């Protein structure tokens, strides 16, 4: 798990506050909402690299060691780490920033590697363009 500090010299692909509608019955943010943000974040550099449509093929794993609360600001950092013939693997790191009376606490929330596949107009795998 990354450190509890935002990565330096990197720009998050998504920054979004958790809303009350994103909470589970226990009052903390629903893990599925965070997983959705991770998938959206990973898809952005994957689609750019693929130069077109992609679908999510696989995700390695998720762990949630600390809760996220309504109002926390979620930041997702995503980076292409591997390009295959038709697949693109993206690593995503997620941080939450909790703000109380002007004091900001940053926590590493989760990370995952996701495999996206470039698809053609029939939904079949297509080769990722060479760079
Ligand atoms: C994605 C899809 C088009 C791939 O078709 P497919 O016939 O399974 O294709 P392949 O078996 O040739 O696999 C395509 C690539 O994914 C990789 N891949 C497949 N399963 C994988 C897995 N579990 N982990 C990592 N990579 C995997 C393959 O290695 C291959 O990569 P490469 O071409 O770079 O070597 C098809 O499985 C599909 O439509 N899945 C549903 C996607 C979806 O709806 N996602 C959720 C909503 S976006």
CSV table of C-alpha atoms and ligand atoms in Angstrom, one decimal:
chain,number,residue,atom,x,y,z
A,1,UNK,CA,0.0,0.0,0.0
A,2,UNK,CA,1.4,3.5,-0.8
A,3,UNK,CA,2.3,6.1,1.9
A,4,UNK,CA,-0.3,8.3,3.4
A,5,UNK,CA,0.8,11.3,1.3
A,6,UNK,CA,-0.2,12.4,-2.2
A,7,UNK,CA,2.4,11.4,-4.8
A,8,UNK,CA,4.6,14.3,-5.8
A,9,UNK,CA,4.9,15.5,-9.4
A,10,UNK,CA,1.9,13.4,-10.5
A,11,UNK,CA,-1.5,14.7,-11.6
A,12,UNK,CA,-4.6,12.7,-10.5
A,13,UNK,CA,-6.8,11.6,-13.4
A,14,UNK,CA,-9.9,12.0,-11.1
A,15,UNK,CA,-10.6,14.1,-8.0
A,16,UNK,CA,-14.1,13.6,-6.6
A,17,UNK,CA,-15.7,14.2,-3.2
A,18,UNK,CA,-17.6,11.3,-1.6
A,19,UNK,CA,-21.3,12.2,-1.2
A,20,UNK,CA,-23.8,11.0,1.4
A,21,UNK,CA,-25.4,9.0,-1.4
A,22,UNK,CA,-22.2,6.9,-1.6
A,23,UNK,CA,-22.4,5.6,1.9
A,24,UNK,CA,-23.1,2.1,3.1
A,25,UNK,CA,-25.4,1.2,6.0
A,26,UNK,CA,-22.5,1.7,8.4
A,27,UNK,CA,-22.1,5.3,7.4
A,28,UNK,CA,-18.8,5.0,5.6
A,29,UNK,CA,-18.2,5.0,1.8
A,30,UNK,CA,-19.4,1.9,0.0
A,31,UNK,CA,-16.4,0.0,-1.4
A,32,UNK,CA,-18.2,-0.5,-4.7
A,33,UNK,CA,-18.3,3.2,-5.3
A,34,UNK,CA,-14.5,3.4,-4.8
A,35,UNK,CA,-14.0,0.4,-7.1
A,36,UNK,CA,-16.1,2.2,-9.7
A,37,UNK,CA,-13.9,5.3,-9.4
A,38,UNK,CA,-10.8,3.1,-9.8
A,39,UNK,CA,-12.2,1.6,-13.0
A,40,UNK,CA,-13.1,5.0,-14.4
A,41,UNK,CA,-9.7,6.3,-13.5
A,42,UNK,CA,-7.8,3.4,-15.1
A,43,UNK,CA,-9.9,3.6,-18.2
A,44,UNK,CA,-8.7,7.1,-19.0
A,45,UNK,CA,-5.1,6.4,-19.8
A,46,UNK,CA,-6.0,3.0,-21.2
A,47,UNK,CA,-8.4,4.6,-23.7
A,48,UNK,CA,-5.8,7.3,-24.6
A,49,UNK,CA,-3.2,4.6,-25.2
A,50,UNK,CA,-5.6,2.4,-27.1
A,51,UNK,CA,-6.8,5.3,-29.3
A,52,UNK,CA,-10.4,4.2,-29.0
A,53,UNK,CA,-12.8,1.9,-27.3
A,54,UNK,CA,-11.7,-0.4,-24.5
A,55,UNK,CA,-13.4,-2.7,-22.0
A,56,UNK,CA,-12.3,-3.8,-18.5
A,57,UNK,CA,-11.1,-7.4,-18.7
A,58,UNK,CA,-9.6,-8.1,-15.3
A,59,UNK,CA,-8.8,-6.5,-11.9
A,60,UNK,CA,-6.2,-8.0,-9.6
A,61,UNK,CA,-7.5,-7.3,-6.1
A,62,UNK,CA,-8.8,-4.6,-3.8
A,63,UNK,CA,-8.0,-4.1,-0.1
A,64,UNK,CA,-9.6,-1.3,2.0
A,65,UNK,CA,-7.6,-0.8,5.2
A,66,UNK,CA,-9.1,2.5,6.2
A,67,UNK,CA,-12.7,3.9,5.9
A,68,UNK,CA,-13.6,6.9,3.7
A,69,UNK,CA,-16.2,9.3,4.9
A,70,UNK,CA,-18.8,11.6,3.2
A,71,UNK,CA,-17.0,14.8,2.2
A,72,UNK,CA,-13.6,13.2,1.8
A,73,UNK,CA,-11.9,14.1,-1.4
A,74,UNK,CA,-10.9,11.1,-3.4
A,75,UNK,CA,-7.9,11.4,-5.8
A,76,UNK,CA,-7.1,8.6,-8.2
A,77,UNK,CA,-3.7,8.4,-9.9
A,78,UNK,CA,-3.4,6.1,-12.9
A,79,UNK,CA,-0.5,5.0,-15.0
A,80,UNK,CA,-0.1,2.5,-17.9
A,81,UNK,CA,2.4,-0.1,-16.7
A,82,UNK,CA,2.2,-2.7,-19.5
A,83,UNK,CA,1.0,-2.9,-23.1
A,84,UNK,CA,0.4,-6.2,-24.7
A,85,UNK,CA,-1.0,-7.0,-28.2
A,86,UNK,CA,-4.6,-6.1,-27.4
A,87,UNK,CA,-4.4,-5.4,-23.7
A,88,UNK,CA,-3.3,-2.4,-21.6
A,89,UNK,CA,-2.5,-2.8,-17.8
A,90,UNK,CA,-3.0,0.3,-15.7
A,91,UNK,CA,-2.0,0.7,-12.1
A,92,UNK,CA,-4.3,2.9,-10.0
A,93,UNK,CA,-3.6,4.4,-6.6
A,94,UNK,CA,-6.4,6.0,-4.5
A,95,UNK,CA,-6.0,8.6,-1.7
A,96,UNK,CA,-8.6,10.2,0.4
A,97,UNK,CA,-8.3,13.7,2.0
A,98,UNK,CA,-10.3,14.4,5.1
A,99,UNK,CA,-10.7,18.1,6.0
A,100,UNK,CA,-11.7,19.3,9.4
A,101,UNK,CA,-11.4,22.9,10.4
A,102,UNK,CA,-8.7,23.6,7.8
A,103,UNK,CA,-6.6,20.6,8.8
A,104,UNK,CA,-6.2,18.1,5.9
A,105,UNK,CA,-5.4,14.4,6.6
A,106,UNK,CA,-4.3,12.3,3.7
A,107,UNK,CA,-4.8,8.5,3.6
A,108,UNK,CA,-3.8,5.9,1.0
A,109,UNK,CA,-7.1,4.1,0.5
A,110,UNK,CA,-6.5,1.3,-2.0
A,111,UNK,CA,-4.6,0.4,-5.2
A,112,UNK,CA,-5.3,-2.0,-8.0
A,113,UNK,CA,-4.0,-3.2,-11.4
A,114,UNK,CA,-6.6,-3.4,-14.1
A,115,UNK,CA,-6.4,-5.0,-17.5
A,116,UNK,CA,-8.3,-3.3,-20.3
A,117,UNK,CA,-8.7,-4.7,-23.8
A,118,UNK,CA,-8.9,-2.5,-26.9
A,119,UNK,CA,-12.0,-3.5,-29.0
A,120,UNK,CA,-13.2,-2.9,-32.5
A,121,UNK,CA,-16.7,-1.9,-33.6
A,122,UNK,CA,-17.9,-5.5,-33.2
A,123,UNK,CA,-16.6,-5.7,-29.6
A,124,UNK,CA,-13.7,-8.0,-30.6
A,125,UNK,CA,-10.1,-7.5,-29.4
A,126,UNK,CA,-8.0,-5.3,-31.7
A,127,UNK,CA,-4.3,-4.6,-31.7
A,128,UNK,CA,-3.2,-1.6,-29.6
A,129,UNK,CA,-1.4,0.9,-31.9
A,130,UNK,CA,2.3,1.0,-31.7
A,131,UNK,CA,3.8,4.3,-30.4
B,1,LIG,C1,-12.5,-8.2,-23.4
B,1,LIG,C2,-13.0,-9.2,-24.5
B,1,LIG,C3,-13.4,-8.5,-25.7
B,1,LIG,C4,-11.7,-10.0,-24.7
B,1,LIG,O1,-12.1,-11.1,-25.6
B,1,LIG,P1,-11.3,-12.5,-25.5
B,1,LIG,O2,-11.7,-13.3,-26.6
B,1,LIG,O3,-11.5,-12.9,-24.1
B,1,LIG,O4,-9.8,-12.0,-25.7
B,1,LIG,P2,-8.4,-12.7,-25.4
B,1,LIG,O5,-8.6,-14.0,-24.6
B,1,LIG,O6,-7.7,-12.8,-26.7
B,1,LIG,O7,-7.7,-11.7,-24.4
B,1,LIG,C5,-7.5,-10.4,-24.8
B,1,LIG,C6,-6.3,-9.8,-24.0
B,1,LIG,O8,-6.6,-9.8,-22.6
B,1,LIG,C7,-5.7,-10.5,-21.9
B,1,LIG,N1,-6.4,-11.1,-20.8
B,1,LIG,C8,-7.4,-11.9,-20.9
B,1,LIG,N2,-7.8,-12.3,-19.6
B,1,LIG,C9,-6.9,-11.8,-18.7
B,1,LIG,C10,-6.8,-11.8,-17.3
B,1,LIG,N3,-7.6,-12.5,-16.6
B,1,LIG,N4,-5.8,-11.2,-16.8
B,1,LIG,C11,-4.9,-10.4,-17.5
B,1,LIG,N5,-5.0,-10.3,-18.9
B,1,LIG,C12,-6.0,-11.0,-19.5
B,1,LIG,C13,-5.1,-11.5,-22.8
B,1,LIG,O9,-3.8,-11.9,-22.4
B,1,LIG,C14,-5.0,-10.7,-24.1
B,1,LIG,O10,-4.0,-9.8,-24.0
B,1,LIG,P3,-2.9,-9.5,-25.2
B,1,LIG,O11,-3.6,-9.5,-26.5
B,1,LIG,O12,-2.2,-8.2,-24.9
B,1,LIG,O13,-1.9,-10.7,-25.1
B,1,LIG,C15,-14.2,-10.1,-24.0
B,1,LIG,O14,-13.7,-11.0,-23.0
B,1,LIG,C16,-15.3,-9.2,-23.4
B,1,LIG,O15,-16.0,-8.6,-24.1
B,1,LIG,N6,-15.4,-9.2,-22.0
B,1,LIG,C17,-16.4,-8.4,-21.4
B,1,LIG,C18,-15.8,-7.0,-21.0
B,1,LIG,C19,-16.8,-6.2,-20.2
B,1,LIG,O16,-17.9,-6.2,-20.5
B,1,LIG,N7,-16.2,-5.5,-19.2
B,1,LIG,C20,-17.0,-4.9,-18.2
B,1,LIG,C21,-17.6,-3.6,-18.7
B,1,LIG,S1,-16.5,-2.5,-19.4
